Short mmCIF file of C-alpha atoms and ligand atoms in Angstrom, two decimals:
data_model
loop_
_atom_site.label_atom_id
_atom_site.label_comp_id
_atom_site.label_asym_id
_atom_site.label_seq_id
_atom_site.Cartn_x
_atom_site.Cartn_y
_atom_site.Cartn_z
CA MET L 9 -9.99 12.03 9.80
CA ILE L 10 -8.39 8.67 9.07
CA LEU L 11 -9.01 7.02 5.71
CA ILE L 12 -8.51 3.26 5.54
CA LEU L 13 -7.87 1.87 2.04
CA LEU L 14 -8.44 -1.81 1.31
CA PRO L 15 -7.85 -3.54 -2.04
CA ALA L 16 -10.02 -6.67 -2.16
CA TYR L 17 -10.14 -9.54 -4.58
CA ASN L 18 -12.11 -12.57 -3.44
CA GLU L 19 -11.81 -11.89 0.27
CA GLU L 20 -15.12 -13.32 1.54
CA ASP L 21 -13.25 -15.54 4.01
CA SER L 22 -11.16 -12.73 5.53
CA LEU L 23 -13.53 -9.75 5.72
CA PRO L 24 -15.71 -11.02 8.60
CA SER L 25 -12.63 -11.31 10.79
CA LEU L 26 -10.85 -8.14 9.59
CA MET L 27 -13.63 -5.55 9.63
CA PRO L 28 -14.50 -5.71 13.38
CA LYS L 29 -10.77 -5.43 14.19
CA ILE L 30 -10.52 -2.25 12.10
CA LYS L 31 -13.54 -0.82 13.92
CA LEU L 32 -12.09 -1.74 17.31
CA ALA L 33 -8.74 -0.08 16.55
CA LEU L 34 -10.35 3.08 15.15
CA ASP L 35 -13.10 3.45 17.76
CA GLY L 36 -10.38 3.42 20.41
CA MET L 37 -8.79 6.47 18.78
CA GLY L 38 -11.88 8.65 19.02
CA GLU L 39 -11.39 10.16 15.56
CA ALA L 40 -13.69 10.12 12.52
CA TYR L 41 -12.75 7.49 9.94
CA LYS L 42 -13.86 6.07 6.64
CA ILE L 43 -13.09 2.67 5.10
CA ILE L 44 -12.71 2.78 1.31
CA ILE L 45 -12.61 -0.64 -0.25
CA CYS L 46 -12.05 -1.53 -3.88
CA ASN L 47 -13.84 -4.73 -4.77
CA ASP L 48 -11.91 -5.60 -7.89
CA GLY L 49 -14.24 -7.90 -9.83
CA SER L 50 -14.41 -10.54 -7.11
CA ASN L 51 -16.34 -13.62 -8.19
CA ASP L 52 -17.10 -14.80 -4.67
CA ARG L 53 -19.49 -13.17 -2.15
CA THR L 54 -17.22 -10.16 -1.38
CA GLN L 55 -19.71 -7.63 -2.84
CA GLN L 56 -22.79 -8.94 -0.98
CA MET L 57 -20.75 -9.15 2.20
CA LEU L 58 -19.56 -5.53 1.86
CA GLU L 59 -23.07 -4.27 1.14
CA SER L 60 -24.38 -5.89 4.30
CA MET L 61 -21.36 -4.73 6.32
CA SER L 62 -21.93 -1.14 5.22
CA ARG L 63 -24.85 -1.09 7.67
CA ASP L 64 -22.44 -1.48 10.61
CA PHE L 65 -19.20 0.07 9.33
CA PRO L 66 -18.49 3.40 7.56
CA ILE L 67 -17.68 1.79 4.20
CA GLU L 68 -17.43 3.31 0.71
CA ILE L 69 -17.24 0.67 -2.01
CA ILE L 70 -15.45 1.26 -5.31
CA ARG L 71 -16.61 -1.57 -7.49
CA HIS L 72 -14.86 -2.88 -10.59
CA LYS L 73 -17.12 -5.23 -12.52
CA ILE L 74 -14.06 -6.97 -13.96
CA ASN L 75 -10.76 -7.76 -12.26
CA ARG L 76 -8.35 -4.93 -13.14
CA GLY L 77 -5.47 -5.84 -10.86
CA LEU L 78 -3.82 -4.27 -7.83
CA GLY L 79 -2.25 -1.36 -9.76
CA GLU L 80 -5.56 0.00 -11.11
CA SER L 81 -7.28 -0.63 -7.78
CA SER L 82 -4.55 1.24 -5.90
CA ARG L 83 -4.83 4.15 -8.33
CA ASP L 84 -8.59 4.37 -7.70
CA LEU L 85 -8.19 4.05 -3.93
CA PHE L 86 -5.47 6.71 -3.66
CA GLU L 87 -7.25 9.12 -6.00
CA PHE L 88 -10.44 8.70 -4.00
CA ALA L 89 -8.55 9.28 -0.74
CA SER L 90 -6.79 12.31 -2.15
CA GLU L 91 -10.15 13.88 -3.08
CA ALA L 92 -11.90 12.89 0.15
CA SER L 93 -9.13 14.00 2.55
CA LYS L 94 -7.99 17.35 3.82
CA VAL L 95 -4.76 18.68 5.34
CA GLY L 96 -3.97 16.85 8.60
CA ASP L 97 -5.73 13.62 7.60
CA VAL L 98 -3.95 10.28 7.54
CA ILE L 99 -4.39 7.59 4.88
CA ILE L 100 -3.71 3.97 5.86
CA ARG L 101 -3.54 1.19 3.28
CA LEU L 102 -3.55 -2.44 4.40
CA ASP L 103 -4.28 -5.81 2.83
CA CYS L 104 -7.58 -7.45 3.56
CA ASP L 105 -6.39 -11.06 3.66
CA ASP L 106 -6.27 -10.72 7.49
CA THR L 107 -2.47 -10.90 7.64
CA HIS L 108 -2.18 -7.17 8.50
CA GLU L 109 -3.48 -6.64 12.02
CA PRO L 110 -5.32 -3.30 12.44
CA GLU L 111 -3.91 -2.94 15.98
CA TYR L 112 -0.89 -1.18 14.42
CA ILE L 113 -3.01 1.69 13.06
CA PRO L 114 -2.80 4.01 16.14
CA LYS L 115 1.01 3.77 16.20
CA ILE L 116 1.25 4.50 12.47
CA VAL L 117 -1.08 7.50 12.78
CA GLU L 118 0.93 8.83 15.73
CA LYS L 119 4.17 8.69 13.72
CA VAL L 120 2.62 10.35 10.68
CA ARG L 121 1.22 13.12 12.87
CA GLY L 122 4.70 13.40 14.42
CA GLY L 123 5.98 14.73 11.10
CA LEU L 124 6.68 11.80 8.75
CA ASP L 125 5.10 11.60 5.29
CA VAL L 126 5.14 7.80 5.04
CA VAL L 127 5.22 5.25 7.88
CA ILE L 128 5.76 1.60 6.94
CA ALA L 129 4.71 -1.44 8.97
CA SER L 130 8.02 -3.27 8.74
CA ARG L 131 8.88 -6.92 9.29
CA PHE L 132 12.52 -5.94 9.24
CA ALA L 133 12.41 -3.24 11.93
CA GLU L 134 13.64 -4.29 15.36
CA GLY L 135 10.92 -6.39 17.01
CA GLY L 136 9.21 -7.13 13.67
CA GLY L 137 8.81 -10.50 11.98
CA GLN L 138 6.40 -12.91 10.35
CA LEU L 139 4.38 -15.90 11.53
CA GLY L 140 3.42 -18.85 9.36
CA VAL L 141 5.63 -17.96 6.38
CA SER L 142 7.50 -20.89 4.80
CA GLY L 143 11.30 -20.78 4.79
CA TYR L 144 11.31 -20.58 0.98
CA ARG L 145 8.95 -17.62 0.90
CA ALA L 146 10.79 -15.82 3.68
CA PHE L 147 14.02 -16.24 1.69
CA ILE L 148 12.44 -14.89 -1.52
CA SER L 149 10.97 -11.95 0.37
CA LEU L 150 14.28 -11.10 2.04
CA GLY L 151 16.07 -11.35 -1.33
CA ALA L 152 13.50 -9.07 -2.99
CA ASN L 153 13.86 -6.49 -0.22
CA LEU L 154 17.65 -6.56 -0.48
CA PHE L 155 17.36 -6.02 -4.23
CA MET L 156 15.09 -3.03 -3.61
CA LYS L 157 17.41 -1.63 -0.95
CA VAL L 158 20.33 -1.79 -3.40
CA PHE L 159 18.53 -0.22 -6.37
CA PHE L 160 16.11 2.22 -4.73
CA SER L 161 17.66 2.86 -1.32
CA ILE L 162 15.46 5.08 0.86
CA SER L 163 16.70 6.51 4.18
CA ASN L 164 15.15 4.84 7.25
CA VAL L 165 13.46 2.11 5.17
CA LYS L 166 14.09 -1.64 5.45
CA GLU L 167 10.67 -2.86 4.30
CA TYR L 168 9.92 -2.14 0.62
CA SER L 169 7.37 -4.76 -0.38
CA CYS L 170 4.74 -4.76 2.36
CA GLY L 171 1.73 -2.61 1.47
CA TYR L 172 0.77 -1.84 5.08
CA ARG L 173 1.61 1.86 5.37
CA GLY L 174 0.35 5.20 6.58
CA TYR L 175 0.60 8.35 4.46
CA LYS L 176 0.13 12.00 5.29
CA ALA L 177 -2.80 13.14 3.11
CA GLU L 178 -0.77 16.11 1.83
CA ILE L 179 1.99 13.89 0.37
CA ILE L 180 -0.55 11.84 -1.61
CA LYS L 181 -2.22 15.02 -2.89
CA GLU L 182 1.20 16.37 -3.92
CA ALA L 183 2.17 13.10 -5.65
CA ILE L 184 -1.05 13.02 -7.68
CA GLU L 185 -0.60 16.67 -8.61
CA VAL L 186 3.01 16.07 -9.72
CA TYR L 187 2.66 12.71 -11.49
CA GLY L 188 -1.03 12.73 -12.51
CA ASN L 189 -2.00 9.34 -13.90
CA ASP L 190 1.64 8.22 -13.65
CA PHE L 191 1.75 8.16 -9.83
CA ILE L 192 0.97 4.48 -10.36
CA GLN L 193 2.29 3.91 -13.84
CA LEU L 194 3.12 0.19 -13.83
CA LYS L 195 -0.47 -0.98 -13.64
CA GLY L 196 -0.30 -4.27 -15.49
CA LEU L 197 2.72 -5.60 -13.64
CA GLY L 198 1.28 -7.44 -10.66
CA PHE L 199 2.19 -6.06 -7.26
CA THR L 200 5.00 -3.79 -8.54
CA CYS L 201 2.77 -0.79 -7.74
CA THR L 202 3.48 -1.27 -4.02
CA LEU L 203 7.18 -0.53 -4.59
CA GLU L 204 6.46 2.11 -7.24
CA LYS L 205 4.48 4.27 -4.80
CA LEU L 206 7.40 4.34 -2.36
CA VAL L 207 9.90 5.25 -5.05
CA LYS L 208 7.69 7.96 -6.57
CA LEU L 209 7.22 9.49 -3.10
CA LYS L 210 10.96 9.38 -2.44
CA LEU L 211 11.50 11.29 -5.69
CA ILE L 212 9.32 14.16 -4.49
CA GLY L 213 11.26 14.34 -1.21
CA ALA L 214 8.93 12.47 1.19
CA LYS L 215 10.21 11.67 4.70
CA PHE L 216 9.97 8.00 5.66
CA GLY L 217 9.92 6.00 8.89
CA GLU L 218 8.96 2.53 10.07
CA ILE L 219 7.25 0.80 12.97
CA SER L 220 7.92 -2.83 13.81
CA PHE L 221 5.23 -5.20 12.60
CA ILE L 222 4.52 -8.92 12.67
CA LEU L 223 2.96 -10.28 9.48
CA ARG L 224 0.27 -12.77 10.56
CA TYR L 225 0.52 -15.14 7.61
CA ASN L 226 -0.74 -17.88 9.93
CA GLN L 227 -4.18 -16.18 9.75
CA LYS L 228 -4.35 -16.15 5.94
CA GLN L 229 -7.62 -17.67 4.73
CA SER L 230 -7.89 -16.64 1.08
CA ILE L 231 -5.61 -18.02 -1.61
CA SER L 232 -2.61 -15.93 -2.63
CA LYS L 233 -3.14 -13.67 -5.66
CA MET L 234 0.50 -12.68 -5.91
CA VAL L 235 1.91 -13.77 -9.30
CA SER L 236 5.60 -13.69 -8.53
CA SER L 237 6.81 -13.99 -12.15
CA VAL L 238 4.88 -10.86 -13.28
CA THR L 239 5.84 -8.92 -10.16
CA THR L 240 9.52 -9.83 -10.55
CA LEU L 241 9.38 -8.70 -14.19
CA GLY L 242 7.80 -5.47 -12.91
CA TYR L 243 10.71 -4.90 -10.50
CA PHE L 244 13.19 -5.22 -13.36
CA VAL L 245 11.18 -2.89 -15.61
CA MET L 246 11.04 -0.37 -12.77
CA THR L 247 14.78 -0.58 -12.15
CA ILE L 248 15.41 0.36 -15.78
CA LEU L 249 12.82 3.16 -15.81
CA PHE L 250 14.24 4.58 -12.58
CA HIS L 251 17.94 4.49 -13.49
CA TRP L 252 17.69 5.18 -17.25
CA PRO L 253 20.25 7.99 -17.78
CA TRP L 254 18.29 9.70 -20.58
CA GLY L 255 15.07 10.90 -19.02
CA GLY L 256 14.55 8.10 -16.46
CA TRP L 257 12.51 8.82 -13.32
CA ARG L 258 15.50 9.78 -11.18
CA VAL L 259 16.97 12.17 -13.74
CA SER L 260 13.65 13.81 -14.55
CA MET L 261 12.77 14.42 -10.91
CA ARG L 262 16.18 15.76 -9.84
CA ASN L 263 15.15 19.41 -10.23
CA TYR L 264 11.90 18.88 -8.40
CA SER L 265 13.45 17.44 -5.25
CA SER L 266 16.28 20.00 -5.08
CA LYS L 267 13.76 22.84 -5.51
CA ARG L 268 11.57 21.32 -2.76
CA CYS L 269 14.57 20.98 -0.38
CA ALA L 270 15.51 24.64 -0.95
CA GLU L 271 12.03 25.84 0.01
N1 GTP A 328 -8.07 -4.78 -6.01
C1 GTP A 328 -7.34 -5.89 -6.12
N2 GTP A 328 -6.84 -6.35 -5.02
C2 GTP A 328 -6.13 -7.48 -5.13
C3 GTP A 328 -5.87 -8.14 -6.33
N3 GTP A 328 -5.11 -9.21 -6.06
C4 GTP A 328 -4.92 -9.18 -4.73
N4 GTP A 328 -5.54 -8.14 -4.17
C5 GTP A 328 -5.60 -7.71 -2.77
O1 GTP A 328 -4.32 -7.24 -2.44
C6 GTP A 328 -3.97 -7.66 -1.14
C7 GTP A 328 -2.71 -8.49 -1.22
O2 GTP A 328 -2.98 -9.69 -1.91
P1 GTP A 328 -2.36 -11.08 -1.43
O3 GTP A 328 -2.91 -12.19 -2.27
O4 GTP A 328 -2.52 -11.17 0.04
O5 GTP A 328 -0.81 -10.89 -1.82
P2 GTP A 328 0.49 -10.80 -0.91
O6 GTP A 328 0.15 -10.26 0.45
O7 GTP A 328 1.54 -10.09 -1.68
O8 GTP A 328 0.95 -12.28 -0.83
P3 GTP A 328 0.20 -13.48 -0.09
O9 GTP A 328 -0.33 -12.94 1.20
O10 GTP A 328 1.18 -14.53 0.00
O11 GTP A 328 -0.92 -13.89 -1.00
C8 GTP A 328 -5.19 -8.41 -0.59
O12 GTP A 328 -5.98 -7.50 0.14
C9 GTP A 328 -5.92 -8.86 -1.85
O13 GTP A 328 -7.30 -9.02 -1.70
C10 GTP A 328 -6.46 -7.62 -7.50
O14 GTP A 328 -6.34 -8.16 -8.60
N5 GTP A 328 -7.16 -6.47 -7.34
MG1 MG A 329 -1.18 -11.04 1.74
#
């Protein structure tokens, strides 16, 4: 089975375009799938839209009455997926602002099934890119990714900040077993959780790969919810927590990854 995870906050303008494209991509694969969407206290028509869409699409809705942020929504989505999946399943998480085209799903699934634990849709892989992104934003995004590459370097990874990824169900189950509620620890720090998941998976010895991907920012309909000041603060907090010599994440997980490699 393939589990599609969608975090949604005020996405009434994007869902009508995105949902049929997810169905088209998945129907073409001939495999059972489920769409799990976290409506995080939206104050537009997202909830009504999802309820009516659940007649045509296999949707499970996790509803937060108040907006709890991307970190808490990701925790709920990944914990749900971990419970609902079994060995051999693939979990795909994408944004629902219609900038992440579902047509990449089959390729991501194929690479996960080929033996990788995490496959990232990457703007920086050969053939990747972005459409409709301003020069300023592209510069900030490149700078952020370079920062992440320097401080959290992961083999075979060039794209650290895009949330469009596929995960082997087993690696998510293992991460939740190892970290418990701390798999996504930095919940109040904007979109830092997207980077945190990668880093936490690296620390348990996950194998990573990328596919090339074009971010379709030219299709974005909803307003941006990314608060760059909070997320940047989150990246700095995470850098300290990761590298802290006395009990930081890297030091505390050293034994775990060497034991896993030996097995
Ligand atoms: N559950 C939840 N999802 C959110 C929240 N804020 C944003 N999202 C979702 O997270 C995804 C990414 O949000 P975006 O606003 O597109 O952020 P971004 O992709 O980093 O940057 P832009 O595309 O420039 O806005 C979208 O699917 C949003 O609906 C939130 O507070 N809670
Ligand atoms: Mg977006």
